[in-house]
Short mmCIF file of C-alpha atoms and ligand atoms in Angstrom, two decimals:
data_model
loop_
_atom_site.label_atom_id
_atom_site.label_comp_id
_atom_site.label_asym_id
_atom_site.label_seq_id
_atom_site.Cartn_x
_atom_site.Cartn_y
_atom_site.Cartn_z
CA MET C 1 6.95 -34.60 -27.07
CA LYS C 2 3.71 -33.34 -25.63
CA ASN C 3 3.69 -31.54 -22.29
CA PRO C 4 7.43 -31.70 -21.65
CA MET C 5 8.60 -31.28 -18.07
CA PRO C 6 9.69 -27.67 -17.56
CA THR C 7 13.43 -27.43 -17.82
CA VAL C 8 15.51 -25.32 -15.46
CA TRP C 9 15.87 -22.89 -18.33
CA THR C 10 12.15 -22.42 -18.95
CA LEU C 11 11.57 -22.08 -15.21
CA LEU C 12 14.30 -19.46 -15.03
CA VAL C 13 12.92 -17.54 -17.99
CA SER C 14 9.47 -17.60 -16.47
CA TYR C 15 10.85 -16.35 -13.13
CA LEU C 16 12.78 -13.61 -14.85
CA PHE C 17 9.67 -12.62 -16.71
CA MET C 18 7.47 -12.54 -13.65
CA HIS C 19 9.99 -11.01 -11.31
CA GLY C 20 11.41 -8.32 -13.47
CA PHE C 21 15.07 -9.15 -13.79
CA THR C 22 14.99 -8.11 -17.41
CA ALA C 23 16.92 -5.08 -18.54
CA GLN C 24 13.95 -3.71 -20.43
CA ARG C 25 10.68 -2.58 -19.01
CA VAL C 26 8.42 -5.54 -18.25
CA ASN C 27 5.64 -5.70 -20.80
CA TYR C 28 2.13 -6.84 -19.88
CA ASN C 29 0.84 -7.16 -23.43
CA GLY C 30 -2.13 -9.47 -23.52
CA TYR C 31 -2.23 -9.91 -19.75
CA LYS C 32 -5.70 -9.92 -18.22
CA VAL C 33 -6.91 -9.44 -14.68
CA LEU C 34 -9.39 -12.14 -13.78
CA ARG C 35 -11.79 -11.86 -10.85
CA VAL C 36 -12.60 -15.21 -9.27
CA LEU C 37 -15.23 -15.97 -6.67
CA PRO C 38 -14.99 -19.18 -4.65
CA ARG C 39 -18.50 -19.96 -3.42
CA ASN C 40 -17.73 -22.82 -0.98
CA GLU C 41 -14.82 -24.28 0.98
CA GLU C 42 -14.10 -26.85 -1.70
CA GLN C 43 -13.80 -24.16 -4.40
CA LEU C 44 -11.64 -22.03 -2.11
CA THR C 45 -9.19 -24.89 -1.54
CA LEU C 46 -9.15 -25.72 -5.24
CA LEU C 47 -8.47 -22.10 -6.15
CA GLN C 48 -5.63 -21.82 -3.61
CA ASP C 49 -4.16 -24.97 -5.12
CA ILE C 50 -4.48 -23.65 -8.70
CA ILE C 51 -2.68 -20.43 -7.72
CA LEU C 52 0.05 -22.27 -5.86
CA LYS C 53 0.78 -24.60 -8.77
CA GLY C 54 0.22 -22.08 -11.57
CA LYS C 55 2.88 -20.12 -13.43
CA GLU C 56 2.87 -16.49 -14.53
CA ILE C 57 0.21 -15.63 -11.98
CA ASP C 58 0.51 -12.22 -10.35
CA VAL C 59 -1.87 -12.17 -7.39
CA TRP C 60 -3.56 -8.79 -6.99
CA ARG C 61 -6.01 -9.87 -4.34
CA ALA C 62 -5.29 -13.15 -2.60
CA PRO C 63 -7.85 -15.79 -1.69
CA SER C 64 -9.08 -15.50 1.86
CA ALA C 65 -12.58 -16.76 2.43
CA VAL C 66 -15.65 -18.17 0.77
CA ASN C 67 -17.53 -15.47 -1.16
CA SER C 68 -14.53 -13.13 -1.05
CA THR C 69 -13.24 -12.11 -4.46
CA VAL C 70 -9.77 -13.01 -5.76
CA ASP C 71 -8.05 -10.99 -8.51
CA LEU C 72 -5.30 -12.50 -10.66
CA ASN C 73 -3.15 -10.80 -13.29
CA LEU C 74 -2.48 -13.54 -15.83
CA SER C 75 -0.17 -13.88 -18.82
CA PRO C 76 -1.89 -14.94 -22.08
CA ASN C 77 -0.71 -18.54 -21.57
CA SER C 78 -1.71 -18.85 -17.98
CA PHE C 79 -5.04 -17.12 -18.67
CA GLU C 80 -6.17 -19.93 -20.96
CA ASN C 81 -5.03 -22.60 -18.51
CA ILE C 82 -6.51 -21.00 -15.43
CA VAL C 83 -9.84 -20.21 -17.04
CA SER C 84 -10.27 -23.79 -18.25
CA GLU C 85 -9.26 -25.16 -14.83
CA LEU C 86 -11.76 -22.86 -13.14
CA GLU C 87 -14.50 -23.78 -15.60
CA ALA C 88 -13.85 -27.47 -15.07
CA SER C 89 -14.24 -26.94 -11.33
CA GLY C 90 -17.36 -24.81 -11.70
CA ILE C 91 -15.68 -21.76 -10.12
CA TYR C 92 -17.09 -18.40 -11.20
CA SER C 93 -14.75 -15.93 -12.89
CA LYS C 94 -14.93 -12.80 -15.05
CA VAL C 95 -12.40 -10.53 -16.72
CA LEU C 96 -11.84 -7.27 -14.80
CA ILE C 97 -9.11 -5.74 -16.97
CA ASP C 98 -8.96 -6.93 -20.55
CA ASP C 99 -5.48 -5.63 -21.37
CA VAL C 100 -3.15 -4.82 -18.50
CA GLN C 101 -0.54 -3.15 -20.71
CA GLN C 102 -3.22 -0.88 -22.17
CA ALA C 103 -4.34 0.01 -18.62
CA ILE C 104 -0.71 0.84 -17.77
CA TYR C 105 -0.52 3.07 -20.84
CA ASN C 106 -3.82 4.70 -19.96
CA GLN C 107 -2.61 5.48 -16.46
CA GLN C 108 0.71 6.84 -17.66
CA LEU C 109 -0.52 8.54 -20.82
CA ILE C 110 -1.83 11.36 -18.70
CA GLU C 111 1.41 11.32 -16.69
CA ASN C 112 3.45 12.13 -19.78
CA LYS C 113 1.85 15.53 -19.97
CA HIS C 114 3.23 16.56 -16.64
CA VAL C 115 6.17 18.87 -16.30
CA SER C 116 9.10 17.10 -14.74
CA VAL C 117 10.23 19.86 -12.43
CA MET C 118 7.52 20.84 -10.02
CA GLN C 119 8.12 22.65 -6.83
CA GLY C 120 6.00 24.32 -4.22
CA ASP C 121 2.95 25.91 -5.78
CA ASP C 122 3.59 24.26 -9.14
CA PHE C 123 3.27 20.75 -7.79
CA ASP C 124 0.34 18.98 -9.43
CA TYR C 125 -1.50 16.93 -6.82
CA GLY C 126 -3.67 15.37 -9.51
CA LYS C 127 -0.78 13.43 -11.04
CA TYR C 128 1.37 10.51 -10.01
CA HIS C 129 4.98 11.50 -9.40
CA THR C 130 8.37 9.86 -9.54
CA LEU C 131 10.38 9.40 -6.35
CA GLU C 132 12.62 12.29 -7.32
CA GLU C 133 9.67 14.62 -7.78
CA ILE C 134 8.19 13.49 -4.47
CA ASN C 135 11.48 14.14 -2.66
CA ASP C 136 11.70 17.59 -4.30
CA TRP C 137 8.18 18.28 -3.08
CA VAL C 138 9.07 17.21 0.48
CA GLN C 139 12.07 19.55 0.43
CA SER C 140 10.09 22.46 -0.96
CA MET C 141 7.25 22.05 1.54
CA ALA C 142 9.75 21.95 4.40
CA MET C 143 11.20 25.22 3.11
CA LYS C 144 7.88 26.88 2.45
CA TYR C 145 6.41 26.03 5.86
CA LYS C 146 9.60 26.07 7.86
CA THR C 147 8.01 27.47 11.02
CA ILE C 148 5.89 24.36 11.52
CA THR C 149 7.64 21.73 9.41
CA THR C 150 10.84 19.78 9.69
CA ILE C 151 12.21 17.28 7.24
CA PHE C 152 13.62 13.95 8.38
CA ASN C 153 15.36 11.04 6.72
CA ILE C 154 14.43 7.73 8.34
CA THR C 155 17.36 5.91 6.82
CA ASN C 156 18.72 5.14 3.41
CA SER C 157 17.11 2.30 1.49
CA TYR C 158 18.85 -0.91 0.42
CA GLU C 159 19.89 0.80 -2.81
CA GLY C 160 20.84 4.00 -1.00
CA ARG C 161 17.82 6.22 -1.58
CA PRO C 162 16.65 8.53 1.21
CA MET C 163 13.34 7.87 2.97
CA LEU C 164 12.16 11.38 3.55
CA GLY C 165 9.38 12.46 5.85
CA LEU C 166 7.80 15.68 7.05
CA LYS C 167 7.07 16.41 10.67
CA ILE C 168 4.33 19.00 11.01
CA SER C 169 4.06 20.51 14.44
CA SER C 170 2.10 23.60 15.44
CA GLN C 171 4.06 26.31 17.23
CA SER C 172 1.66 26.33 20.18
CA GLU C 173 3.15 25.15 23.45
CA ILE C 174 0.48 22.55 24.17
CA GLU C 175 1.79 19.03 24.70
CA ARG C 176 0.60 16.85 21.83
CA LYS C 177 0.72 13.19 20.94
CA GLY C 178 2.08 12.02 17.60
CA PHE C 179 0.32 10.63 14.54
CA TRP C 180 2.24 8.62 11.92
CA ILE C 181 1.11 8.35 8.31
CA GLU C 182 2.95 6.38 5.65
CA GLY C 183 2.37 5.24 2.08
CA GLY C 184 4.01 3.19 -0.60
CA ILE C 185 5.17 0.21 1.46
CA HIS C 186 3.96 -1.85 -1.51
CA ALA C 187 5.59 -0.33 -4.55
CA ARG C 188 2.85 -0.69 -7.15
CA GLU C 189 0.10 0.82 -4.99
CA TRP C 190 0.64 4.31 -6.41
CA ILE C 191 -2.53 5.83 -5.03
CA ALA C 192 -1.11 5.43 -1.49
CA PRO C 193 1.82 7.90 -1.82
CA ALA C 194 -0.37 10.17 -3.98
CA THR C 195 -3.09 10.31 -1.32
CA VAL C 196 -0.61 10.85 1.52
CA ILE C 197 1.03 13.68 -0.45
CA TYR C 198 -2.32 15.27 -1.22
CA MET C 199 -3.33 15.22 2.45
CA ALA C 200 -0.02 16.62 3.72
CA GLY C 201 -0.08 19.33 1.07
CA TYR C 202 -3.65 20.28 1.89
CA ILE C 203 -3.01 20.42 5.62
CA LEU C 204 -0.02 22.72 5.09
CA ASP C 205 -1.67 24.94 2.48
CA HIS C 206 -4.89 25.33 4.50
CA TYR C 207 -4.07 25.17 8.18
CA LYS C 208 -4.69 28.89 8.46
CA SER C 209 -7.88 28.96 6.39
CA ASP C 210 -9.62 25.64 7.10
CA PRO C 211 -10.56 25.16 10.77
CA GLN C 212 -10.48 21.36 10.38
CA MET C 213 -6.84 21.51 9.25
CA ASN C 214 -6.06 23.84 12.09
CA SER C 215 -7.64 21.39 14.53
CA LEU C 216 -5.48 18.57 13.17
CA LEU C 217 -2.39 20.56 14.14
CA ASP C 218 -3.88 21.43 17.53
CA MET C 219 -4.51 17.79 18.32
CA PHE C 220 -1.37 16.03 17.07
CA ASP C 221 2.16 16.32 15.78
CA TRP C 222 2.16 14.69 12.34
CA TYR C 223 4.86 12.43 10.94
CA ILE C 224 4.23 11.90 7.26
CA VAL C 225 6.29 9.59 5.04
CA PRO C 226 4.94 9.34 1.47
CA VAL C 227 7.14 6.47 0.26
CA VAL C 228 8.53 3.91 2.71
CA ASN C 229 9.70 1.55 -0.05
CA PRO C 230 11.62 3.94 -2.31
CA ASP C 231 13.60 1.28 -4.23
CA GLY C 232 10.45 -0.63 -5.09
CA TYR C 233 8.60 2.55 -6.02
CA GLU C 234 11.39 3.70 -8.31
CA TYR C 235 11.40 0.24 -9.90
CA THR C 236 7.68 0.49 -10.71
CA TRP C 237 8.49 3.62 -12.74
CA SER C 238 11.61 2.38 -14.47
CA LYS C 239 11.19 -1.38 -14.99
CA ASP C 240 8.10 -3.16 -13.78
CA ARG C 241 4.85 -1.35 -13.04
CA MET C 242 3.62 -4.39 -11.09
CA TRP C 243 6.54 -4.66 -8.64
CA ARG C 244 5.38 -4.99 -5.02
CA LYS C 245 8.37 -5.84 -2.81
CA THR C 246 11.61 -4.19 -1.76
CA ARG C 247 14.69 -4.64 -3.99
CA SER C 248 17.01 -6.38 -1.55
CA ARG C 249 18.94 -9.53 -2.46
CA HIS C 250 18.54 -12.47 -0.11
CA GLY C 251 18.50 -15.42 -2.43
CA VAL C 252 17.52 -16.58 -5.89
CA CYS C 253 14.88 -13.87 -6.29
CA ILE C 254 14.86 -10.18 -5.48
CA GLY C 255 12.93 -8.42 -2.77
CA VAL C 256 10.96 -9.03 0.40
CA ASP C 257 7.35 -8.13 1.10
CA PRO C 258 7.93 -5.23 3.50
CA ASN C 259 4.49 -5.71 4.98
CA ARG C 260 5.31 -9.26 6.08
CA ASN C 261 8.71 -8.35 7.54
CA TRP C 262 7.76 -6.71 10.86
CA ASP C 263 8.81 -8.38 14.07
CA MET C 264 5.37 -9.41 15.30
CA GLU C 265 4.33 -13.05 14.88
CA TRP C 266 6.72 -12.91 11.94
CA CYS C 267 6.08 -15.35 9.08
CA LYS C 268 3.62 -17.46 11.07
CA SER C 269 0.84 -17.56 8.49
CA GLY C 270 -0.32 -15.49 5.54
CA ALA C 271 3.29 -14.96 4.48
CA SER C 272 5.67 -17.01 2.37
CA LYS C 273 9.15 -18.38 3.03
CA ASP C 274 9.76 -18.61 -0.74
CA PRO C 275 12.10 -15.76 -1.80
CA CYS C 276 10.36 -15.68 -5.19
CA SER C 277 6.91 -15.19 -3.71
CA ASP C 278 5.31 -11.76 -3.69
CA ASP C 279 4.61 -12.12 0.03
CA TYR C 280 8.06 -13.41 1.00
CA CYS C 281 8.56 -12.57 4.68
CA GLY C 282 12.34 -12.24 4.35
CA PRO C 283 15.16 -14.31 5.87
CA PHE C 284 14.40 -12.90 9.33
CA ALA C 285 12.16 -10.28 10.91
CA PHE C 286 13.29 -6.73 10.12
CA SER C 287 15.71 -7.98 7.47
CA GLU C 288 14.62 -5.01 5.34
CA VAL C 289 16.48 -1.83 6.13
CA GLU C 290 13.41 0.24 5.24
CA VAL C 291 11.13 -1.64 7.64
CA LYS C 292 13.73 -1.70 10.42
CA GLY C 293 14.30 1.99 9.74
CA VAL C 294 10.67 2.94 10.29
CA ALA C 295 10.45 0.74 13.41
CA ASP C 296 13.65 2.21 14.90
CA TYR C 297 12.59 5.74 14.06
CA ILE C 298 9.21 5.30 15.72
CA MET C 299 10.85 3.79 18.82
CA THR C 300 13.72 6.23 19.23
CA GLN C 301 12.91 9.50 17.47
CA THR C 302 9.27 10.00 18.32
CA LYS C 303 7.36 9.97 21.54
CA ASN C 304 3.77 9.29 22.43
CA ILE C 305 2.59 8.27 19.00
CA THR C 306 -1.00 7.21 19.36
CA GLY C 307 -2.19 7.05 15.75
CA PHE C 308 -0.60 5.10 12.88
CA ILE C 309 -1.87 4.54 9.36
CA ASP C 310 -0.14 2.47 6.70
CA PHE C 311 -1.80 3.26 3.35
CA HIS C 312 -2.19 0.61 0.66
CA SER C 313 -4.46 -0.12 -2.24
CA TYR C 314 -6.86 -1.47 -3.27
CA SER C 315 -10.26 -2.65 -1.86
CA GLN C 316 -11.54 0.34 0.19
CA LEU C 317 -11.01 -1.08 3.67
CA TRP C 318 -10.13 0.65 6.95
CA MET C 319 -8.50 -2.16 8.91
CA THR C 320 -7.42 -2.73 12.49
CA PRO C 321 -5.17 -5.36 14.10
CA TRP C 322 -4.77 -8.24 14.16
CA GLY C 323 -3.48 -9.40 10.82
CA TYR C 324 -1.86 -12.59 12.13
CA THR C 325 -4.98 -14.09 13.71
CA LYS C 326 -8.73 -13.79 13.42
CA GLU C 327 -8.91 -13.27 17.17
CA LEU C 328 -9.50 -9.67 18.16
CA PRO C 329 -7.15 -7.58 20.29
CA PRO C 330 -8.20 -6.01 23.63
CA ASP C 331 -8.67 -2.55 22.12
CA PHE C 332 -10.61 -3.73 19.08
CA LYS C 333 -13.91 -2.15 20.06
CA GLN C 334 -12.43 1.35 20.20
CA GLN C 335 -10.13 0.82 17.23
CA ASP C 336 -13.06 -0.33 15.13
CA GLU C 337 -15.30 2.45 16.38
CA GLY C 338 -12.66 4.92 15.19
CA ALA C 339 -12.58 3.16 11.83
CA MET C 340 -16.36 3.27 11.60
CA GLU C 341 -16.47 7.02 12.18
CA THR C 342 -13.67 7.47 9.66
CA CYS C 343 -15.53 5.50 6.98
CA ALA C 344 -18.72 7.49 7.61
CA ALA C 345 -16.92 10.84 7.28
CA LEU C 346 -15.03 9.62 4.22
CA GLN C 347 -18.23 8.48 2.53
CA ARG C 348 -19.88 11.87 3.05
CA VAL C 349 -17.41 13.51 0.63
CA ASN C 350 -17.96 11.54 -2.60
CA GLY C 351 -20.15 8.63 -1.54
CA THR C 352 -17.20 6.22 -1.59
CA LYS C 353 -17.95 3.21 0.60
CA TYR C 354 -15.29 1.67 2.80
CA GLU C 355 -15.66 -1.38 5.04
CA HIS C 356 -13.99 -1.69 8.41
CA GLY C 357 -12.86 -4.60 10.57
CA SER C 358 -9.75 -6.47 11.63
CA ILE C 359 -7.21 -7.29 8.89
CA ALA C 360 -7.49 -11.07 9.28
CA ASN C 361 -11.28 -10.99 9.30
CA ILE C 362 -11.90 -8.49 6.54
CA ILE C 363 -9.20 -9.30 3.98
CA TYR C 364 -6.95 -12.21 4.90
CA ILE C 365 -4.53 -13.46 7.52
CA ALA C 366 -1.17 -11.69 7.15
CA SER C 367 1.50 -12.04 9.80
CA GLY C 368 4.39 -9.63 10.25
CA SER C 369 2.41 -6.63 9.01
CA SER C 370 2.99 -3.04 10.08
CA ALA C 371 -0.15 -2.34 12.11
CA ASP C 372 0.29 -5.51 14.22
CA TRP C 373 3.80 -4.41 15.15
CA THR C 374 2.99 -0.75 15.82
CA TYR C 375 0.07 -1.80 18.02
CA ALA C 376 1.70 -4.68 19.90
CA LYS C 377 5.33 -3.57 20.09
CA ALA C 378 5.29 0.22 19.77
CA GLY C 379 2.14 0.59 21.87
CA ILE C 380 0.28 2.64 19.26
CA LYS C 381 -3.29 1.91 20.23
CA TYR C 382 -4.85 3.25 17.06
CA SER C 383 -2.90 1.39 14.39
CA TYR C 384 -4.51 0.92 11.01
CA GLY C 385 -3.83 -0.61 7.64
CA VAL C 386 -5.91 1.06 4.95
CA GLU C 387 -6.72 -0.18 1.46
CA LEU C 388 -7.57 2.85 -0.66
CA ARG C 389 -9.52 3.02 -3.95
CA ASP C 390 -10.82 1.22 -5.87
CA THR C 391 -12.67 -2.10 -5.56
CA GLY C 392 -11.07 -3.64 -8.64
CA LYS C 393 -12.18 -1.83 -11.78
CA TYR C 394 -8.66 -0.47 -12.20
CA GLY C 395 -6.97 -2.05 -9.17
CA PHE C 396 -3.37 -0.84 -8.90
CA LEU C 397 -3.78 1.06 -12.18
CA LEU C 398 -6.15 3.66 -10.79
CA PRO C 399 -6.32 6.62 -13.21
CA SER C 400 -4.80 9.85 -11.96
CA ASP C 401 -8.11 11.72 -12.11
CA GLN C 402 -9.05 9.78 -8.97
CA ILE C 403 -6.10 11.06 -6.91
CA ILE C 404 -7.72 14.29 -5.76
CA PRO C 405 -11.11 12.71 -4.96
CA SER C 406 -9.25 10.00 -3.03
CA GLY C 407 -7.19 12.62 -1.22
CA GLU C 408 -10.20 14.76 -0.35
CA GLU C 409 -12.31 11.95 1.06
CA THR C 410 -9.44 10.28 2.92
CA LEU C 411 -8.47 13.60 4.49
CA ARG C 412 -12.00 14.17 5.85
CA GLY C 413 -11.94 10.60 7.14
CA LEU C 414 -8.63 11.38 8.80
CA VAL C 415 -10.10 14.47 10.48
CA ALA C 416 -12.88 12.32 11.97
CA LEU C 417 -10.36 9.70 13.09
CA ALA C 418 -8.04 12.27 14.67
CA LYS C 419 -10.97 13.70 16.63
CA PHE C 420 -12.04 10.25 17.73
CA ILE C 421 -8.55 9.32 18.88
CA TYR C 422 -8.05 12.67 20.59
CA ASN C 423 -11.25 12.13 22.58
CA ASN C 424 -10.61 8.45 23.30
CA LYS C 425 -6.92 8.30 24.13
ZN1 ZN F 1 -0.33 -3.21 -0.01
#
């Protein structure tokens, strides 16, 4: 029989394959990342339809607008199908990553050289680290800089892992506002925790020698959480490098998109109600203990936070609210001005170009995201979502030799932003 209807079994196998239920590490042999460019409304609708109906499609960069690129990680089977569908519709596409498994090896090949126990001065900021190593680093930094640093645990994750953060607060008596920085809400976006860790480490190691670091501590108290989705992050190391969500169980599939789970216009648009989707909003707002944990911590354990950055990858975007609508919030002009100055300072370091604008206008509509909630509900005027390097050459598989350049440029951007916020509270 030609083209048999998919049986429950084949559907199940395909879900298991895509969603990482397998006991072994998920293998991406022969997978390719395809960049697609819809050039008119008709092509955009067609492409959205193809993605919705397709199987074994891992969306790296979702469709949003005409002339905005879409990146899809495709299994060998789906690659053939999708490419012929696109060709038939006259939609432009090209291969970005020819062999995803090879790119995973390439990224981790260098990792294998690293020593597993690294503490304090031995910590290698130019490598990606496991959750355990990151938590060891947090502990050792809190010890090493105990006069200005305290360690905090937001809560334990769904699977019981701690969510550790560092509060850095200068000993001077001046009243300061708070600044929250977090990474790793999406598990596979490894450059986010790595960049956050680099910046925190640099601030602590140089606050006495680098006047810009000193000024950061004069202006704000810093709350820094490298990995806000520890279960997902751990899973990207042990089982599936491409895992994005949390690891909670709410239905037939595992995990919720923690950046669609915040209680602000929750699951209105740009989020999915399908538990198997990568942008599943969850059964209810704040269903994820990690997301609820951060929200509760910000509301009850901090005061006067005025800056918030949730680091992601990739696309090189410094984004402001709103995510849920293309309309702009009342503080947009100042928020965007801050982003503009940040991007300019960031670019001066290595020439890396970032764009700035509101989430819904610059990338896509996403409701229930962190920056919308921190701005609207926690009153953090300068709330940002940031997409770090790159623009797609490596995507989530950014080689580790880009960690330090990313950290250096983002830190100088952060200095500019902190100054802007300090002067425009
Ligand atoms: Zn993300």
